[in-house]
Coordinates of C-alpha atoms in Angstrom, one line a residue:
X1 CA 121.7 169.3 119.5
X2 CA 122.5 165.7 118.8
X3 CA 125.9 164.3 118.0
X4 CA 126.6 160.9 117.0
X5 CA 129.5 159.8 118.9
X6 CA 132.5 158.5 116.3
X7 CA 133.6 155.3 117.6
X8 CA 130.2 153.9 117.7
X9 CA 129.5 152.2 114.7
X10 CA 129.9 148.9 114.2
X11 CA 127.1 147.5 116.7
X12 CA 124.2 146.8 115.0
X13 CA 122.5 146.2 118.9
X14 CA 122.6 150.2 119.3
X15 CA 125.5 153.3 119.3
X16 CA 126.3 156.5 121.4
X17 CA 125.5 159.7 120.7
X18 CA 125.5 162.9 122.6
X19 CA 122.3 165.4 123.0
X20 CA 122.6 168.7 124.2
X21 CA 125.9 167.7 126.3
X22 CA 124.5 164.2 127.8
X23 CA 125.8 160.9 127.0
X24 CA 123.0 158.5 125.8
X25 CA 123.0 154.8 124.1
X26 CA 120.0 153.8 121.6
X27 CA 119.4 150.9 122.0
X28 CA 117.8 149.3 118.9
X29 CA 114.7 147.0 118.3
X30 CA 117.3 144.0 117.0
X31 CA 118.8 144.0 120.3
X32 CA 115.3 144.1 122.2
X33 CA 115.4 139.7 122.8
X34 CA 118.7 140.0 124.2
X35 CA 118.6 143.5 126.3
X36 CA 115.2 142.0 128.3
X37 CA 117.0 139.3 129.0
X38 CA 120.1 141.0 130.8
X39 CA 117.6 143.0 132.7
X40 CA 115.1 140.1 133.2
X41 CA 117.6 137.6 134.5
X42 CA 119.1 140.1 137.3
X43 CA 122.4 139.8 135.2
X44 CA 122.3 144.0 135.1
X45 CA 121.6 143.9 139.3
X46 CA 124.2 141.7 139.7
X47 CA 126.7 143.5 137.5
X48 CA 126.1 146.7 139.3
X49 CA 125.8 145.7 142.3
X50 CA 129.9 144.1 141.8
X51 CA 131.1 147.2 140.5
X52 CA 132.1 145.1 137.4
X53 CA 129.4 147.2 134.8
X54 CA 128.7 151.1 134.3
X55 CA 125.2 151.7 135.6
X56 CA 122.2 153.5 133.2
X57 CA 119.2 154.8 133.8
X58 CA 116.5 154.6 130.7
X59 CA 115.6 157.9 130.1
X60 CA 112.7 159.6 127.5
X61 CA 114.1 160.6 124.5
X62 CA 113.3 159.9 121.0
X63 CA 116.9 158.6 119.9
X64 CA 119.0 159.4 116.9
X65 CA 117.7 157.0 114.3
X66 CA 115.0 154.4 112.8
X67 CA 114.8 151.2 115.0
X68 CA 115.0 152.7 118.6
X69 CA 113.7 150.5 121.3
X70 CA 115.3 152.1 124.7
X71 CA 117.9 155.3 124.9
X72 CA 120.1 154.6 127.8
X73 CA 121.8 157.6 129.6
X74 CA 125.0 155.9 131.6
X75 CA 127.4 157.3 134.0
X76 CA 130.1 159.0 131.9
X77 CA 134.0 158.0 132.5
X78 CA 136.3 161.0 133.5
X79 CA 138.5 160.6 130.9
X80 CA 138.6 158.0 128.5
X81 CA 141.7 156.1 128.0
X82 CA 143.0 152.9 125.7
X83 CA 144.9 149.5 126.1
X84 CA 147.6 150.6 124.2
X85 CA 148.1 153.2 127.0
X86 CA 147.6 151.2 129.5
X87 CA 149.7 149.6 132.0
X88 CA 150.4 145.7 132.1
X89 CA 148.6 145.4 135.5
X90 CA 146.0 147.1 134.0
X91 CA 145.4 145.1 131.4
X92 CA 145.7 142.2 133.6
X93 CA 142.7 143.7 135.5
X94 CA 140.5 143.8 132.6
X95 CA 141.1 140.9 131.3
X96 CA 140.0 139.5 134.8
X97 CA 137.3 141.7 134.8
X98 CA 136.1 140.2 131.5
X99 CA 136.5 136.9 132.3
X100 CA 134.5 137.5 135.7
X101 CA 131.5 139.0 133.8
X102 CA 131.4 136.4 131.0
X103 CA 131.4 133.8 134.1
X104 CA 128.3 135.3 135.8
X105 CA 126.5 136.1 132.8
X106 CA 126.8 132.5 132.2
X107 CA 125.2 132.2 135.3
X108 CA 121.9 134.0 134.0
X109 CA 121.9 132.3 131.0
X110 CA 123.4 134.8 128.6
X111 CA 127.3 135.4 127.5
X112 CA 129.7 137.9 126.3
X113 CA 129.3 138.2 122.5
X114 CA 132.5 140.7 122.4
X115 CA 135.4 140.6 124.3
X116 CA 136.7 144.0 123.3
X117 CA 139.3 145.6 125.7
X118 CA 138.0 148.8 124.2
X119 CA 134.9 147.8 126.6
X120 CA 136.7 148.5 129.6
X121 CA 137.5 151.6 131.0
X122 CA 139.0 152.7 134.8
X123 CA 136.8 154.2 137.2
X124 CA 137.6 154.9 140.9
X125 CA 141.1 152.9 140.6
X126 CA 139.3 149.9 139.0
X127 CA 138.7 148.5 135.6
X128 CA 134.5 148.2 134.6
X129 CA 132.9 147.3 131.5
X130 CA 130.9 149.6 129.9
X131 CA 129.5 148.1 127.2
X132 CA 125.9 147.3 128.4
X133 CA 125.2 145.9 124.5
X134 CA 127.6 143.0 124.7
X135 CA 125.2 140.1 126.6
X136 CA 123.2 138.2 123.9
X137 CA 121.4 135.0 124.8
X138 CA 123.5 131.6 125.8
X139 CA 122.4 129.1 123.5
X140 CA 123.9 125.3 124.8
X141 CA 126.4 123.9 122.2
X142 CA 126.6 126.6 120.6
X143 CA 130.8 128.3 121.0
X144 CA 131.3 131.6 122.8
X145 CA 132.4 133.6 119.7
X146 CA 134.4 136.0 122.2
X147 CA 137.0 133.4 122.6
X148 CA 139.6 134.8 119.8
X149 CA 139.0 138.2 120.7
X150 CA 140.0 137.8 124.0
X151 CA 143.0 136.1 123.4
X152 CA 143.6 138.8 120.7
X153 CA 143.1 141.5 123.0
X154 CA 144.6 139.9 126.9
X155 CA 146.0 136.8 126.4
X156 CA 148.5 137.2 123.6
X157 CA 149.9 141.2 124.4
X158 CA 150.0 139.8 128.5
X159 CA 151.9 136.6 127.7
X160 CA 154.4 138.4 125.4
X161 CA 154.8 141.0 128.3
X162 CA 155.6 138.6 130.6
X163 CA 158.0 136.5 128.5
X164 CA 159.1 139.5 127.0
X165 CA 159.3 143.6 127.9
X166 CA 157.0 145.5 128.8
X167 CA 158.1 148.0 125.8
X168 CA 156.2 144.8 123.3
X169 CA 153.0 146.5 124.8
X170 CA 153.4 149.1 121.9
X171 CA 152.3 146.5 119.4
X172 CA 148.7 146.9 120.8
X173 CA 149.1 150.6 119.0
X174 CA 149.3 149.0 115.8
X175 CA 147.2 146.1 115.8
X176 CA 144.3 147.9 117.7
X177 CA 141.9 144.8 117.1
X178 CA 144.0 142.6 118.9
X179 CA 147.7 141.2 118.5
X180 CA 147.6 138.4 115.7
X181 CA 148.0 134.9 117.4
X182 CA 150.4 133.9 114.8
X183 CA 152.7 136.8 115.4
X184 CA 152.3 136.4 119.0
X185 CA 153.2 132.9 118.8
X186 CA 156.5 133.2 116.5
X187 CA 157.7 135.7 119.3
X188 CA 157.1 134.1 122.1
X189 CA 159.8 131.7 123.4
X190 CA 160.2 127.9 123.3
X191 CA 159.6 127.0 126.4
X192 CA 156.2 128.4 126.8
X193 CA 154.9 125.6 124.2
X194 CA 155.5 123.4 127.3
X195 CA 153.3 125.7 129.6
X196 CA 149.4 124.4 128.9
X197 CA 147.8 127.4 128.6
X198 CA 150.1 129.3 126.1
X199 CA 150.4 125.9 124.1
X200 CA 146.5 125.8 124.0
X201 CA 145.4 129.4 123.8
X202 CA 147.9 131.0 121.9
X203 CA 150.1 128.2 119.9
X204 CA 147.5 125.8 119.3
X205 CA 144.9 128.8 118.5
X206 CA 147.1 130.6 116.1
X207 CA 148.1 127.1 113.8
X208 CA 144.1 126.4 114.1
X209 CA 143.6 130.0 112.7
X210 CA 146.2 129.5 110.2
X211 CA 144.4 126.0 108.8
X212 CA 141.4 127.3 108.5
X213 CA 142.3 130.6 107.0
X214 CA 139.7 130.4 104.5
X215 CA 136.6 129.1 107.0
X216 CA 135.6 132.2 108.9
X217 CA 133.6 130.8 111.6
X218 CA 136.2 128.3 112.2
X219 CA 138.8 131.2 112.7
X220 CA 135.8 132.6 115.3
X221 CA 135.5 129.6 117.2
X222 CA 138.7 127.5 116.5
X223 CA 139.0 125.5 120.1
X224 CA 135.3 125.9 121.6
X225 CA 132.9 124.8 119.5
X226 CA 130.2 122.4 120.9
X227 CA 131.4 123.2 124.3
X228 CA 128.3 122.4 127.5
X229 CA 127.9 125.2 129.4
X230 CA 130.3 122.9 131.8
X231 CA 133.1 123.0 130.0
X232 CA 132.8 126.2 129.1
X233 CA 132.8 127.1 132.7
X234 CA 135.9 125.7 132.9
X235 CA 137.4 127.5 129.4
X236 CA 136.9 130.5 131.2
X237 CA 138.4 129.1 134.7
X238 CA 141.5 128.1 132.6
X239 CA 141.8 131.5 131.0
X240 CA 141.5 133.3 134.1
X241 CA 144.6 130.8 135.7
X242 CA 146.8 131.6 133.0
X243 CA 146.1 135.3 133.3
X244 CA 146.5 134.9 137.4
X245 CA 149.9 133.5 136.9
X246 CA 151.3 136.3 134.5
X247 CA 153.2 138.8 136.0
X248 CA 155.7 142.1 134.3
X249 CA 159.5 141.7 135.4
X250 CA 160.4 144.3 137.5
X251 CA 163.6 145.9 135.9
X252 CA 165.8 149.1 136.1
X253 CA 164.3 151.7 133.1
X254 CA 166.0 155.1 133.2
X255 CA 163.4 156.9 135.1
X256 CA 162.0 154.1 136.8
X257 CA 164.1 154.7 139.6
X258 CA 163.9 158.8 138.9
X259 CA 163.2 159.8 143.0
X260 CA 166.7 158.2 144.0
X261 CA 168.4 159.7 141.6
X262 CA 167.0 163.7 141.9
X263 CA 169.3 166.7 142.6
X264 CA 167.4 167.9 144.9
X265 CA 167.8 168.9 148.8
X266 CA 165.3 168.3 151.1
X267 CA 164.8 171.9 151.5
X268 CA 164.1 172.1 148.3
X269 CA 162.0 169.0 147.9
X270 CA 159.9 170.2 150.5
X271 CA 159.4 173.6 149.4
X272 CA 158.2 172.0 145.9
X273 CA 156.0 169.8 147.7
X274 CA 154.3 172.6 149.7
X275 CA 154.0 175.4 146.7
X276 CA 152.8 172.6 144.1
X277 CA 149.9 171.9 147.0
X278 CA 149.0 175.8 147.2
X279 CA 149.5 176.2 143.4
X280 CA 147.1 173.1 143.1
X281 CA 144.2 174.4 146.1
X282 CA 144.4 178.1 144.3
X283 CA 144.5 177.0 140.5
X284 CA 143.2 173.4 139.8
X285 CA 140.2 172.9 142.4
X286 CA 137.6 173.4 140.3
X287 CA 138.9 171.6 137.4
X288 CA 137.7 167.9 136.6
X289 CA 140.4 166.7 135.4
X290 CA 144.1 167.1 136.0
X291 CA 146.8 165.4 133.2
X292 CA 150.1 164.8 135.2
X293 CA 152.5 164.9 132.3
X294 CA 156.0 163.1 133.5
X295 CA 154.4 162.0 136.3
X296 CA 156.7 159.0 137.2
X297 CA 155.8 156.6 140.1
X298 CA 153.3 159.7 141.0
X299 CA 155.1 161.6 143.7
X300 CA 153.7 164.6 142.9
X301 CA 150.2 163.2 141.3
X302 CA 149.1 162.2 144.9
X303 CA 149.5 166.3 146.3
X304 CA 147.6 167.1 143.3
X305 CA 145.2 164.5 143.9
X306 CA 144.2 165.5 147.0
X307 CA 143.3 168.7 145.9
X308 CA 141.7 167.7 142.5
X309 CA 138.5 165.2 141.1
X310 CA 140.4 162.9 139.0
X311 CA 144.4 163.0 137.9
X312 CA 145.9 161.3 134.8
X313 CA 149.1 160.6 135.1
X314 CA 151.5 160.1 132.5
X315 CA 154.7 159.1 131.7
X316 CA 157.0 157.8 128.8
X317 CA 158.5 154.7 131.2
X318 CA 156.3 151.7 131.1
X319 CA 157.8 150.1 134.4
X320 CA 157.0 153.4 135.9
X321 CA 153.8 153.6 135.0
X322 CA 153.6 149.7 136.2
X323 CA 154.7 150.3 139.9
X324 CA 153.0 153.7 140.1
X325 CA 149.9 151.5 139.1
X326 CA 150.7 148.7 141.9
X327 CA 151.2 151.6 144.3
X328 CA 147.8 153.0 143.9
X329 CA 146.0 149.4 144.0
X330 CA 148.0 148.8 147.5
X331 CA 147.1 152.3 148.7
X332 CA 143.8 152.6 147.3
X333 CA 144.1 156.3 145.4
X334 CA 140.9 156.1 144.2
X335 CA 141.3 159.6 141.7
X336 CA 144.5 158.6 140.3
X337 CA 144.8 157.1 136.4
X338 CA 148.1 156.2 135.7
X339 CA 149.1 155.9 131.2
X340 CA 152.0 155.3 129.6
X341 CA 152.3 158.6 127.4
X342 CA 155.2 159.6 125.1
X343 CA 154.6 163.4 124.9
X344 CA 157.0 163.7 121.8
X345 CA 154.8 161.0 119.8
X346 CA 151.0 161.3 121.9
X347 CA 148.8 158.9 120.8
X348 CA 146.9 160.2 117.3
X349 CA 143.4 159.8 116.3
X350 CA 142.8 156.4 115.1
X351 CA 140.7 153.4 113.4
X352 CA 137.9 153.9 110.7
X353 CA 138.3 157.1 109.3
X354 CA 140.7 158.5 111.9
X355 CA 137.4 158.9 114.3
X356 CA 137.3 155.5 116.4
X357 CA 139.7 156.3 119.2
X358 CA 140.2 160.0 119.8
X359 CA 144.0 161.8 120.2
X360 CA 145.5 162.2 123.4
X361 CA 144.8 166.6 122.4
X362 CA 141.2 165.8 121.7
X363 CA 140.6 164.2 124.8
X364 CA 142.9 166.5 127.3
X365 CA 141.5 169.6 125.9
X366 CA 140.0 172.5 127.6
X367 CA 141.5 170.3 131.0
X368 CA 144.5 171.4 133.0
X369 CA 148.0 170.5 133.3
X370 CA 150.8 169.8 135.4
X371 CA 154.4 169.5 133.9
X372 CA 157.5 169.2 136.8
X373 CA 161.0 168.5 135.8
X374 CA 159.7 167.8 132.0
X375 CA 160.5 171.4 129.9
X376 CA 164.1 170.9 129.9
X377 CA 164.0 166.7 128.6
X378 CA 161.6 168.1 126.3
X379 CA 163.6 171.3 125.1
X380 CA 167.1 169.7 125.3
X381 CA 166.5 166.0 124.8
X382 CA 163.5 166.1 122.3
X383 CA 165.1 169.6 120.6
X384 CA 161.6 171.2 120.9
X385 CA 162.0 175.1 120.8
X386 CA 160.2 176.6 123.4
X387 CA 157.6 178.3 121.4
X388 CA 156.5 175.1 120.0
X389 CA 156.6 174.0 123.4
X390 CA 154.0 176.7 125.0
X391 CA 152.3 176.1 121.5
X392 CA 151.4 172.9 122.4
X393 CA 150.4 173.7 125.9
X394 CA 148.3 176.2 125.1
X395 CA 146.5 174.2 122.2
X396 CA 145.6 171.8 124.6
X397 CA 144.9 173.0 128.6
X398 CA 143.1 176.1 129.9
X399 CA 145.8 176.5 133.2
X400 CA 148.8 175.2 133.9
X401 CA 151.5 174.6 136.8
X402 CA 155.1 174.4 135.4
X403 CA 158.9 173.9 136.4
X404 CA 161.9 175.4 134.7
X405 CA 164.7 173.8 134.8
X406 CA 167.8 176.4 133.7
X407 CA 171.0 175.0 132.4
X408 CA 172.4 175.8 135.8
X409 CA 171.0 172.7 137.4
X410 CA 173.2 170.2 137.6
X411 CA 170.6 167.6 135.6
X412 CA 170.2 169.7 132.9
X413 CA 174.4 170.1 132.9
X414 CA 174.4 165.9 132.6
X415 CA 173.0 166.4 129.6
X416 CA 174.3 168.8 128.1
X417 CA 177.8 167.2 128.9
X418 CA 177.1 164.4 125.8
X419 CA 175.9 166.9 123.4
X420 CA 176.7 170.2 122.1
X421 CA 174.8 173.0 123.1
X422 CA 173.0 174.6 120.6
X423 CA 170.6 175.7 122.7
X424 CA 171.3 179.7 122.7
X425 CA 167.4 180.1 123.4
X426 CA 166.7 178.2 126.6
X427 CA 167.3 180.5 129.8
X428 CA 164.4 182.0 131.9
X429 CA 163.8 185.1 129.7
X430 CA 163.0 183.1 126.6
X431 CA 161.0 180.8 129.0
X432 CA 158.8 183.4 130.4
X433 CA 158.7 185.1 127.0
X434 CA 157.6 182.5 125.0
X435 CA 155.1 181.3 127.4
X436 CA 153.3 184.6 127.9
X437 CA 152.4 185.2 124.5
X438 CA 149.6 182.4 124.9
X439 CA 149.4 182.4 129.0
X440 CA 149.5 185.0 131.9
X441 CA 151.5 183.9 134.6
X442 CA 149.8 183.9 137.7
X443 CA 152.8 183.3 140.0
X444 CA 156.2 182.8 139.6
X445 CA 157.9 181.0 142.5
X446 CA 161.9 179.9 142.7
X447 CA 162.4 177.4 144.9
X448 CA 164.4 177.2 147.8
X449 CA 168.3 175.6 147.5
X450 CA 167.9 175.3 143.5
X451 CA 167.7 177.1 140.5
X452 CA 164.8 176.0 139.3
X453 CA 161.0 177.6 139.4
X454 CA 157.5 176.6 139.5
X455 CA 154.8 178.7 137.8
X456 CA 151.2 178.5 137.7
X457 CA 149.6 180.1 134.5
X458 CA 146.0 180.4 132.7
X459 CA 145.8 180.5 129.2
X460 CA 144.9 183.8 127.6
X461 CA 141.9 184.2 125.1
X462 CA 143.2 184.9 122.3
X463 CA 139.8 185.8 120.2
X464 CA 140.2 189.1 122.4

């Protein structure tokens, strides 16, 4: 059975469909010129061979529509994730990665005609394109019509980062083709129109765009047009400095600093440690992927890593996410994603028709979950009853390793000690009842020196 895959539309060079399970790419007969060439040149050799592009194999298959000229099967991404989830380093890292492929395609004669961050994607700990459609022939003179787009999409949401918070990374959620330049511009603060690369690629860009409103290949290639090959070279030299200099200030946040500020003993930080790494060998070996949910600076992801494919891991502090992300580029954990998630507002479906970039549910279904020291911020904090709570788990992941944290802890009572409790529902029983009318509990595990317990559970089948 074939499937046309949502999101890919808008490239008349070819789209993404799924048959019988398998991800393929048509590529189509307009794109032929321009697809020859990336293979002809040794641009797709040297791509792969850098790690910097998804490899394909051309496969035998009679595509989805009129116009096919090769169907491409490439390696699939464990789990697809978005800018707007993304940390700042990680964006920084894509961006670098796009301006590194744009530079060697120039090399073989052809250039990026997209500079999409929806091109990139995280595999193994590191960014790679994986948009094998976006190479079209270099022509001298003529601009590289990328240039907006990237600023749209790196340049401007970095800069503001860096100038700003790392909280203006939300904006990328609304304006999912970019951040205007103009908005960008008006936001950013005076003395970055005496830095050169802000004043040219962001200031200068957006009162360009803003002149010639009404010319739309002006507004494509405002800044670069007639550029040599040469001096294009060094566009892309200068783009790659200024994102090389940007870097997120490193801040208090309320759970950035969450580890130094747990109620836990050591007894019972070690018993947690050691049943979350038997829960994790018993229950989540076998599945490919593992959604951290609260996941900090990834304490916990990295026992669960070691025991599982590939681990996203989540959580609603942007500066956390950011050093749990530095963490794993030092130490190299390969199987580790890290997202900046807010589980009482999860990304939605988007774009065109609500189909272009899937819900956080569509994509973590039928996956597993782990969910440690979250119930009682979600319960307490967010006012989610626990039945909507198991709801939502259950609606989403097959199995599932979770803490409960009582009111008897003293976190959950430094909570509780600003508001009133209304919260005549949330004890164990209810817990355990609520949850088992969608799971069976496999285990259920106190731990040591606290009053709070870890259970593993699989989700029951309800069609029975």
């Amino acid at each position: 059975m074939n499937n046309k895959i949502d999101a890919s539309f808008r490239d008349p060079a070819g789209f993404l469909y799924r048959k019988d399970g398998t991800l393929l790419r048509q590529v189509n007969d307009s794109y032929a010129t321009h697809y020859e060439a990336c293979v002809a040149s040794g641009l797709y050799d040297r791509l792969i061979a850098g790690n910097l592009l998804i490899p394909h194999a051309e496969v035998d298959d009679a595509g989805m529509a009129p116009g096919k000229y090769r169907v491409l099967m490439p390696e699939e991404i464990p789990y697809v994730s978005y800018p707007y989830e993304w940390s700042f380093t990680q964006l920084k890292d894509a961006a670098l990665l796009t301006l590194e492929i744009q530079r060697v395609a120039l090399d073989h004669d052809l250039s990026l005609k997209d500079a999409s961050a929806y091109n990139v994607q995280f595999r193994g700990g590191n960014a790679i394109f994986i948009d094998s459609l976006s190479f079209e022939r270099y022509v001298e003179g003529v601009p590289w019509v990328a240039y907006r787009q990237f600023c749209q999409h790196f340049l401007a949401p970095l800069t503001l980062m860096a100038a700003g918070d790392l909280r203006l990374r939300q904006l990328s959620f609304r304006y999912l083709d970019g951040l205007p330049l103009d908005l960008v511009s008006n936001m950013l603060p005076a003395s970055t129109w005496f830095r050169y690369s802000t004043f040219a690629h962001i200031h200068m860009h957006a009162r360009s765009q803003r002149k010639h409103q009404d010319d739309a290949r002006a507004r494509e290639t405002i800044a670069v047009s007639r550029l040599s090959k040469t001096m294009l070279v060094a566009l892309i030299a200068s783009l790659k400095s200024a994102i090389g200099k940007l870097s997120a200030k490193d801040v208090p946040t309320e759970w950035g600093e969450y580890y130094d500020d747990t109620n836990y003993s050591a007894e019972a930080m070690r018993h947690k440690e050691s049943l979350l790494g038997r829960f994790a060998d018993t229950y989540l070996g076998d599945v490919p992927v593992v959604h951290d949910l609260g996941a900090n600076t990834g304490r916990f992801s990295r026992i669960v890593a070691a025991r599982s494919r590939q681990v996203v891991a989540h959580d609603i502090d942007e500066m956390a996410v950011e050093r749990h992300c530095r963490e794993i580029k030092s130490q190299g954990s390969a199987n580790i994603l890290p997202l900046v998630l807010d589980l009482g507002n999860p990304a939605p479906a988007m774009g065109w028709d609500l189909k272009e970039r899937s819900s956080f549910h569509e994509r973590a279904r039928g996956t597993a979950a782990v969910a440690l020291a979250l119930v009682h911020h979600l319960c307490i904090t967010n006012n989610v009853p626990l039945d909507r709570l198991a709801g939502f788990f259950s609606g989403v992941f097959e199995t599932l390793i979770i803490e409960f944290v009582p009111k008897e802890d003293s976190q959950v009572q430094r909570m509780l000690a600003t508001r009133r409790d209304v919260f005549d529902n949330y004890d164990v029983g209810s817990f355990e009842q609520a949850f088992s009318r969608c799971f069976e509990i496999r285990e259920r595990c106190p731990l040591n020196e606290s009053h709070r317990i870890l259970y593993a559970m699989t989700r029951r089948d309800m069609s029975a």
